[in-house]
One Martini backbone bead per residue (centre of mass of N, CA, C, O) as a GRO file, in nm:
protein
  325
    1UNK     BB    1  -0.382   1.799   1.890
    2UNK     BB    2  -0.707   1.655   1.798
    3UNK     BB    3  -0.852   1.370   1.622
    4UNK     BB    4  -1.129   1.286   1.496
    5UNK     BB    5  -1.021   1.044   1.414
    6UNK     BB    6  -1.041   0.688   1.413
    7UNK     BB    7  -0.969   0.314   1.381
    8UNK     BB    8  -1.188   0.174   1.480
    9UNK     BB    9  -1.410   0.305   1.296
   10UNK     BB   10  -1.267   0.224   1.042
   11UNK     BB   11  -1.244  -0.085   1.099
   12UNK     BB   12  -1.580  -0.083   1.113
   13UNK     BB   13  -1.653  -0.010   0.832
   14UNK     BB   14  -1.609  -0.233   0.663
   15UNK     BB   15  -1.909  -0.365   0.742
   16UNK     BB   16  -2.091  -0.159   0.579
   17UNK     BB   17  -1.982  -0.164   0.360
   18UNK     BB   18  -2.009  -0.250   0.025
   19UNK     BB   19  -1.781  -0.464  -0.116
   20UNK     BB   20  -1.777  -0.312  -0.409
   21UNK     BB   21  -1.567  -0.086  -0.271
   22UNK     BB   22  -1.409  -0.318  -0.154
   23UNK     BB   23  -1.056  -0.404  -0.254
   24UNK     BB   24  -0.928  -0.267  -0.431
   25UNK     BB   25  -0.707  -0.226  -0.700
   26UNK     BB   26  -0.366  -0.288  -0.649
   27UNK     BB   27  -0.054  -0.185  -0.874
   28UNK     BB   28   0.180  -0.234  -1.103
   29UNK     BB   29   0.317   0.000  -1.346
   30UNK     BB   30   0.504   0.001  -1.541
   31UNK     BB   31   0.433   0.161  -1.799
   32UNK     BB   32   0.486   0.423  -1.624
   33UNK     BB   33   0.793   0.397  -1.515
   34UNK     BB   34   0.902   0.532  -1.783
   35UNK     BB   35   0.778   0.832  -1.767
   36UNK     BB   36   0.874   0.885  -1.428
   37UNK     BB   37   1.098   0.719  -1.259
   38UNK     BB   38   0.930   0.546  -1.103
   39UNK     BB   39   0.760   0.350  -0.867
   40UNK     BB   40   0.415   0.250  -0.933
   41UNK     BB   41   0.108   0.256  -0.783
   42UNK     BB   42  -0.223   0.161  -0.828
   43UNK     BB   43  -0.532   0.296  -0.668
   44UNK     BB   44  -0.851   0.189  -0.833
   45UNK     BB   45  -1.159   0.373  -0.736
   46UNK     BB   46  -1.305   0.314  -1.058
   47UNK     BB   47  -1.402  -0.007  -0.923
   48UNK     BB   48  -1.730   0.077  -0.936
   49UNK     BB   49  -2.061   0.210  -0.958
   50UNK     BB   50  -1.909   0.491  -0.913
   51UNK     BB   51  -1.616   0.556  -0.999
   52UNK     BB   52  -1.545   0.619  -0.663
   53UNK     BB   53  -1.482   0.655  -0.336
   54UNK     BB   54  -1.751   0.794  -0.189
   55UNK     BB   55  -1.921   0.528  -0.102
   56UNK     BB   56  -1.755   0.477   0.183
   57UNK     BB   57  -1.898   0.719   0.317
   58UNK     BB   58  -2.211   0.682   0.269
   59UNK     BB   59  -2.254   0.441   0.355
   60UNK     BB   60  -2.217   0.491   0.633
   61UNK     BB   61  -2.427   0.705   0.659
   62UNK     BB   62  -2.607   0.535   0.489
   63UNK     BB   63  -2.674   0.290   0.794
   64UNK     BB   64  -2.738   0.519   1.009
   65UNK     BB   65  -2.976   0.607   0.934
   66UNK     BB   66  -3.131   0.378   0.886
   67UNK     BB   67  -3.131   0.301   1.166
   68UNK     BB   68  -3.265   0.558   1.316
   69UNK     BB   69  -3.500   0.613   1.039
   70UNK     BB   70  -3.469   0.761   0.851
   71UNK     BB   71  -3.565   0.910   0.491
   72UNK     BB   72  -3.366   1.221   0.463
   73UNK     BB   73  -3.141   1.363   0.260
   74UNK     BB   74  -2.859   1.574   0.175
   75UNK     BB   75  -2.640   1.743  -0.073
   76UNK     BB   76  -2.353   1.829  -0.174
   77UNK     BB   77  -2.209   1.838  -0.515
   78UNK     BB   78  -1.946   1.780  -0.761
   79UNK     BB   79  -2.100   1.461  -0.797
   80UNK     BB   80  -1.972   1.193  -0.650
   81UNK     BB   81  -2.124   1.214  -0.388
   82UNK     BB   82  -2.408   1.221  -0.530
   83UNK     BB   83  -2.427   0.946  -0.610
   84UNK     BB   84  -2.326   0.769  -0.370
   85UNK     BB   85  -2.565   0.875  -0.203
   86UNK     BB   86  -2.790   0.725  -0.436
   87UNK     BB   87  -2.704   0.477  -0.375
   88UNK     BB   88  -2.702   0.418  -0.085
   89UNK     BB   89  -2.986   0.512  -0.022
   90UNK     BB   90  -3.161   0.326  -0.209
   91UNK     BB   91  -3.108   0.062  -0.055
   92UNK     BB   92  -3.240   0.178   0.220
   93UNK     BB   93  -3.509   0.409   0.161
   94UNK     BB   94  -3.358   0.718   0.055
   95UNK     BB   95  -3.433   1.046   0.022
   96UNK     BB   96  -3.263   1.211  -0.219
   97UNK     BB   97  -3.084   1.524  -0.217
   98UNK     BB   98  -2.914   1.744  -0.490
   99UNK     BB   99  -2.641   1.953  -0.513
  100UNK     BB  100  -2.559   2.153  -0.806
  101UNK     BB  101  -2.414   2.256  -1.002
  102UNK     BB  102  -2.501   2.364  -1.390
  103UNK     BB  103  -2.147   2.336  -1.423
  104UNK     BB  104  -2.157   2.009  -1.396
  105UNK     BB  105  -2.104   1.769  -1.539
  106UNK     BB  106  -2.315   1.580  -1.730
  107UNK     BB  107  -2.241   1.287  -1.621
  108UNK     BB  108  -2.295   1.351  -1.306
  109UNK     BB  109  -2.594   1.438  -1.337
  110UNK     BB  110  -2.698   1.180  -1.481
  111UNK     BB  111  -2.637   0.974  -1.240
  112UNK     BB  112  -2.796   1.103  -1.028
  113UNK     BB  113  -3.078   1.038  -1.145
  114UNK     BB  114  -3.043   0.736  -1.226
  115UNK     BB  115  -3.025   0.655  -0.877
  116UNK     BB  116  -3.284   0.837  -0.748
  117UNK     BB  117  -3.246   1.148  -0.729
  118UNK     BB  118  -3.277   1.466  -0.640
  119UNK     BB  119  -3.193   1.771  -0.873
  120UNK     BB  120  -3.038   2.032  -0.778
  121UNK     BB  121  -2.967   2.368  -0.919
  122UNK     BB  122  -2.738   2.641  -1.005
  123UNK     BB  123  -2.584   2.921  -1.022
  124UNK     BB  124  -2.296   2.795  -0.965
  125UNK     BB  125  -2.085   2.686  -0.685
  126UNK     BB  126  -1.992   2.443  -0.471
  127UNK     BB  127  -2.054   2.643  -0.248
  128UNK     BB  128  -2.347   2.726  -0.312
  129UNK     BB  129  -2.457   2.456  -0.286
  130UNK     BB  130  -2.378   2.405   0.024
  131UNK     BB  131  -2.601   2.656   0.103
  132UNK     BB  132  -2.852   2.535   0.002
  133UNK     BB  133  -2.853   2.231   0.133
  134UNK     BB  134  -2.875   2.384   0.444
  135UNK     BB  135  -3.152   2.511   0.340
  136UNK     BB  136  -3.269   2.253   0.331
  137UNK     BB  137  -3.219   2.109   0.609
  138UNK     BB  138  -3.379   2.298   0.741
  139UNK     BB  139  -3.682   2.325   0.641
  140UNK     BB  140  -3.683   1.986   0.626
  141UNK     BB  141  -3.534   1.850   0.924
  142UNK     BB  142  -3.278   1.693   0.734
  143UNK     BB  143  -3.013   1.556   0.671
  144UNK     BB  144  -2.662   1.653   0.636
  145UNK     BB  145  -2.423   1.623   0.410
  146UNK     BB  146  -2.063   1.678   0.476
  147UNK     BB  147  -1.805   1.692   0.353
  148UNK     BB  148  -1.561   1.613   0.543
  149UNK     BB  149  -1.697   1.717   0.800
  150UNK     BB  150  -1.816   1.426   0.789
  151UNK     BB  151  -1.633   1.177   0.951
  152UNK     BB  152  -1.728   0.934   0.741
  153UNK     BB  153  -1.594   1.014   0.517
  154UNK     BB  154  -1.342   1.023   0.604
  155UNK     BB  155  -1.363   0.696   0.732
  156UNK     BB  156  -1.417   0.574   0.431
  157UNK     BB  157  -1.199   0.638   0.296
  158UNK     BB  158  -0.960   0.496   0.518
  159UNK     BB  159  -1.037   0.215   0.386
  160UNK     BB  160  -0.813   0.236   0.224
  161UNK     BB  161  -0.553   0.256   0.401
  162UNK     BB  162  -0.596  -0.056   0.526
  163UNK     BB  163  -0.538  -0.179   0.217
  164UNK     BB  164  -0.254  -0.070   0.199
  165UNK     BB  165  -0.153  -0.172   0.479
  166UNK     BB  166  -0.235  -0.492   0.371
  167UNK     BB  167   0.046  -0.491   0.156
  168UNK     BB  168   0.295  -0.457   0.284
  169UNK     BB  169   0.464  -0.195   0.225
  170UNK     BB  170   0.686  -0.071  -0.009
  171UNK     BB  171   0.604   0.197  -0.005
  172UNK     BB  172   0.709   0.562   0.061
  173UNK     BB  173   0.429   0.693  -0.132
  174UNK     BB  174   0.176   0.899  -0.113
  175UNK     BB  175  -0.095   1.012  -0.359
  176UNK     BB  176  -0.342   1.302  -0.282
  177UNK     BB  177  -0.613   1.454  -0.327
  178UNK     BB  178  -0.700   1.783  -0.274
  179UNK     BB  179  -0.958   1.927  -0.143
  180UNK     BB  180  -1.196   1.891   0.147
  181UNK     BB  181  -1.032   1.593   0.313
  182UNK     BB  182  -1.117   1.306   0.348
  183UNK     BB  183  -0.889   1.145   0.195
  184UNK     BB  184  -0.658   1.245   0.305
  185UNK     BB  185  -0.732   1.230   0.639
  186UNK     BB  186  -0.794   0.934   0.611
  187UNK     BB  187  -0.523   0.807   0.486
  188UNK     BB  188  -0.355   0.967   0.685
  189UNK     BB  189  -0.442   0.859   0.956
  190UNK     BB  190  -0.324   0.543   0.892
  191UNK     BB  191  -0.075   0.575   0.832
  192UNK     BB  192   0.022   0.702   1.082
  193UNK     BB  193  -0.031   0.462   1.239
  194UNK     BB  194   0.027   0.193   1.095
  195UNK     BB  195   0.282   0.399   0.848
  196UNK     BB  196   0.519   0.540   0.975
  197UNK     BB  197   0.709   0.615   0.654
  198UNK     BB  198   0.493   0.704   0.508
  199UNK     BB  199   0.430   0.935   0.272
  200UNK     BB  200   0.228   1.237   0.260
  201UNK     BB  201   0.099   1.395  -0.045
  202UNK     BB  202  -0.056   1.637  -0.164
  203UNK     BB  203  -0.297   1.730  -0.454
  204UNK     BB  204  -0.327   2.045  -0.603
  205UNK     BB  205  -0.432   2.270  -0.797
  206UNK     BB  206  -0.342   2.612  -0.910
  207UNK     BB  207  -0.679   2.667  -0.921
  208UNK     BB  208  -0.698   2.528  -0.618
  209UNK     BB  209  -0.541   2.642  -0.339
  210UNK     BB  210  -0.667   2.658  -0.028
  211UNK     BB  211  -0.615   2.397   0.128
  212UNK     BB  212  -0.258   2.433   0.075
  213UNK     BB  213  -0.240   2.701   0.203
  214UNK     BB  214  -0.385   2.625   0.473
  215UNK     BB  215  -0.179   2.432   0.524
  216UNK     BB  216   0.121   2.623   0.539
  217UNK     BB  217  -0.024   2.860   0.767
  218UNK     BB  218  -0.225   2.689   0.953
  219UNK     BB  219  -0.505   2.844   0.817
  220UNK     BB  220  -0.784   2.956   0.673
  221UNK     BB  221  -0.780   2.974   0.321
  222UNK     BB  222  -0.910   3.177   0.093
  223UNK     BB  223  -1.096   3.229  -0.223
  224UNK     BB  224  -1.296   3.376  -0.495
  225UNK     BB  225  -1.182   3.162  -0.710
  226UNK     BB  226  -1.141   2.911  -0.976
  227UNK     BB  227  -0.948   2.723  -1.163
  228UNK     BB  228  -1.013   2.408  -1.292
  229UNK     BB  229  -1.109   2.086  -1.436
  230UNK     BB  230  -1.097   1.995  -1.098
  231UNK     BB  231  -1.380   1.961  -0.987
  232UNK     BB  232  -1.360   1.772  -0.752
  233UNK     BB  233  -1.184   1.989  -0.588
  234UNK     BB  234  -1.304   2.328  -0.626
  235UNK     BB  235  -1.256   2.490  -0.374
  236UNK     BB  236  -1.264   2.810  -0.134
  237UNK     BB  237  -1.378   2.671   0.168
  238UNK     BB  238  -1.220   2.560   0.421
  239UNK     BB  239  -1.240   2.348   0.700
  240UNK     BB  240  -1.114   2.366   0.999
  241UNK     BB  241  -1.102   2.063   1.111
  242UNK     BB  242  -0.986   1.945   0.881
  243UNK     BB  243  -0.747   2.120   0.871
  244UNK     BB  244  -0.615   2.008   1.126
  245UNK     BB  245  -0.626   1.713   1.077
  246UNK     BB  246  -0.400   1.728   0.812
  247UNK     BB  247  -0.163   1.872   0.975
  248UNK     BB  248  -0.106   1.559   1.120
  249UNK     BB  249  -0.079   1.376   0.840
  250UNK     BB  250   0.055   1.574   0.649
  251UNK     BB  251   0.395   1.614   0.493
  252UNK     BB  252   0.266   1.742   0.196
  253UNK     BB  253   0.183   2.011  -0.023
  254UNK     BB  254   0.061   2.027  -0.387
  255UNK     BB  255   0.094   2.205  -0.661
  256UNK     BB  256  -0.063   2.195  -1.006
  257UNK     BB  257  -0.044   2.220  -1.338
  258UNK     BB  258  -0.304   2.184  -1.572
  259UNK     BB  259  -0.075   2.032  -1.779
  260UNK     BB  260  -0.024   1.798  -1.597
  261UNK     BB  261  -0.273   1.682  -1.574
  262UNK     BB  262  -0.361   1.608  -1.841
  263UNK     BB  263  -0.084   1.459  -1.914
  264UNK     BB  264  -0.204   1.250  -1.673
  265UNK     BB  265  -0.443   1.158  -1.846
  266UNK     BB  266  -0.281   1.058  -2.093
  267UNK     BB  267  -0.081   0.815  -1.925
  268UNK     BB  268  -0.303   0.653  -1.814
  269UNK     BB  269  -0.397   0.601  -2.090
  270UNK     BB  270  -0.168   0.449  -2.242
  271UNK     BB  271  -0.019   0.278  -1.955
  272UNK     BB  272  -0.333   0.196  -1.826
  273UNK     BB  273  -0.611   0.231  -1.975
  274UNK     BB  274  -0.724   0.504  -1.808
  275UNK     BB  275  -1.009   0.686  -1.714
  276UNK     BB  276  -1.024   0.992  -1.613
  277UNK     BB  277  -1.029   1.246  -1.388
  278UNK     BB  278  -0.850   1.487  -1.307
  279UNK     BB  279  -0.852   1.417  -1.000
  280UNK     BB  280  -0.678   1.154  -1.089
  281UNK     BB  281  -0.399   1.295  -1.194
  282UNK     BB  282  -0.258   1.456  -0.941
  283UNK     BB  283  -0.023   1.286  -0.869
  284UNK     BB  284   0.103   1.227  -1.161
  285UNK     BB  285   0.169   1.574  -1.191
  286UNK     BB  286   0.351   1.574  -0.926
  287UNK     BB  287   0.601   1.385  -1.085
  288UNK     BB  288   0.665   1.550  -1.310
  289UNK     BB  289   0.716   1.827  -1.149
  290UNK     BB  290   0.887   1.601  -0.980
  291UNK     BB  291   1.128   1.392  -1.030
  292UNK     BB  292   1.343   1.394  -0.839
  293UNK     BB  293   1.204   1.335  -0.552
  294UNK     BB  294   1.089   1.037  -0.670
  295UNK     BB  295   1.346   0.904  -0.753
  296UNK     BB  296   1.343   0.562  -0.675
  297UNK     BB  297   1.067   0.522  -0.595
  298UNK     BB  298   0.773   0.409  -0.420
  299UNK     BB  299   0.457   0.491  -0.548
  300UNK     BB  300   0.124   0.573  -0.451
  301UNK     BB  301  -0.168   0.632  -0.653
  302UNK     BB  302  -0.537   0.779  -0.620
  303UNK     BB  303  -0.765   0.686  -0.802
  304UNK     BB  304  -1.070   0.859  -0.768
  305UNK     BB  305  -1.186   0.894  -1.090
  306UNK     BB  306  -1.420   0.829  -1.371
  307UNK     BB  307  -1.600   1.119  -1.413
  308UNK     BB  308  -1.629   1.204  -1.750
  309UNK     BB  309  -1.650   1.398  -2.002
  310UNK     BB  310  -1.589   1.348  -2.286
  311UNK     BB  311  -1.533   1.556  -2.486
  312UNK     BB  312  -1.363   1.678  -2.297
  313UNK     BB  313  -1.140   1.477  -2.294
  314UNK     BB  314  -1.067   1.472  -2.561
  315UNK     BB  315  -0.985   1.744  -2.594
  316UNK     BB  316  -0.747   1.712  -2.369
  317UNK     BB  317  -0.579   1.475  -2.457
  318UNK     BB  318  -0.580   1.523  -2.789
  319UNK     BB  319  -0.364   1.774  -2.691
  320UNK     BB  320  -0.127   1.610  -2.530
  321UNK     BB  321   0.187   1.620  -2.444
  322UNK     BB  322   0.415   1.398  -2.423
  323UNK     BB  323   0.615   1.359  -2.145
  324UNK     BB  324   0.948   1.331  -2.132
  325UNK     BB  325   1.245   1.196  -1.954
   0.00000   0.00000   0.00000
């Protein structure tokens, strides 16, 4: 089986990417490590003007768009690729339409208009948007952006795994969440390349757990409802392309459950300061869940994304239990 992803256009990507979205911070975080029982390194990928990596992609995308003259692209989101494709466009001069579930998140919602992008909303979920934003492609004949499936997302998010091999890694092993797979298998597309001692292991919510089925059977399986915080994983049908591509680069993909989520941005927020939304906690939920596993070790976790509902977050953090070693 041959990998989609090139290493030298991931490695040529970092030029066409706006330096603000790249070289994000990565540090030890030792107060978490008292919490997890590991070393802990933190890649902070909501230090960018749209709080998510998913921007490394996007700019790749609108570049080569404004290069062959395009005008208009359409994309479905769950939210933070709508955002960063509305930043990236808007830069180029591309009319961007988003399309979103009307039960995404109201601040992710508010961004993407914000940044300049046409917003429809469906009554559905982020797969009902995938299938709208497609119809709206055919109809209008222009451009379709589908994350993980459009190879760009997937090489502009790799460009995070070349800042981690660029700090000499002392680290074992990275903790990725895993949705549609753009990360996953950009990231970890690098390491095996150029750091295969690095464990690379997904990370997925026990109530959106398609991709990691299809990860673990080796084919793709569908689900037909998700149930999880973690809106920005929660797909139900993974793309078979991607699904290859993951199968060559990770070592292990695991479920975890609401209540680690909820607990890992709990922790994020005490001993790092940081406000995430759940998709950026499963790493950090992946080693509670699993302390032996991790003991002695030193992990870094892909803080993945920064826009959350307060509201929700109040509600959630606010009742969780602290975790104890």
């Amino acid at each position: 089986m041959k990998t989609r992803l090139d290493t030298t256009r991931i490695q040529a990507a970092r030029q066409v990417i706006d330096p603000v979205f790249l070289d994000t911070p990565l540090y030890r975080c030792e107060a978490l490590e008292t919490e997890l029982g590991c070393a802990v390194s933190v890649k902070l990928e909501t230090a960018n003007p749209i709080r998510s990596f998913k921007a490394r992609g996007t700019e790749v995308i609108a570049s080569l768009l404004a290069g062959d003259g395009s005008r208009a692209v359409v994309c479905a989101s769950a939210g933070n690729l709508g955002q960063a494709l509305a930043w990236s466009g808007r830069s180029r001069g591309l009319d961007v339409t988003v399309v979103a579930s009307r039960f995404a998140p109201a601040t992710k919602l508010d961004r993407i208009r914000a940044f300049g992008a046409r917003l429809e909303l469906v009554d559905g979920d982020f797969d009902l948007a995938r299938q709208r934003a497609a119809a709206i492609a055919r109809y209008d004949g222009i451009r379709l952006v589908e994350d993980s499936l459009d190879i760009e997302t997937c090489e502009g998010a790799a460009t995070i795994g070349l800042e981690l091999v660029d700090t000499v890694p002392s680290f074992d092993a990275v903790l990725i969440a895993l949705g549609g797979g753009a990360m996953a298998t950009g990231i970890g597309h690098v390491l095996k390349a150029l750091a295969p001692g690095v464990e690379v292991i997904c990370v997925q919510p026990l109530g959106a757990p398609a991709m990691t089925h299809s990860w673990h059977r080796r084919s793709v399986v569908t689900t037909d409802s998700t149930d999880t915080i973690a809106d920005g994983v929660a797909g139900r049908f993974p793309i078979p392309a991607v699904l290859d591509d993951l199968l060559l680069v990770a070592d292990d993909a695991v479920l975890v459950r609401e209540a680690s989520i909820i607990a890992g941005m709990r922790l994020l927020l005490d001993h790092a300061g940081l406000v995430v939304e759940p998709s950026a906690a499963l790493g950090v939920a992946a080693v509670l869940e699993d302390r032996d596993r991790f003991a002695g070790r030193h992990v870094v976790t892909i803080v993945c994304g920064g826009n959350v509902d307060m509201d929700a977050y109040h509600r959630w953090v606010g009742t969780a239990p602290i975790p104890r070693s």
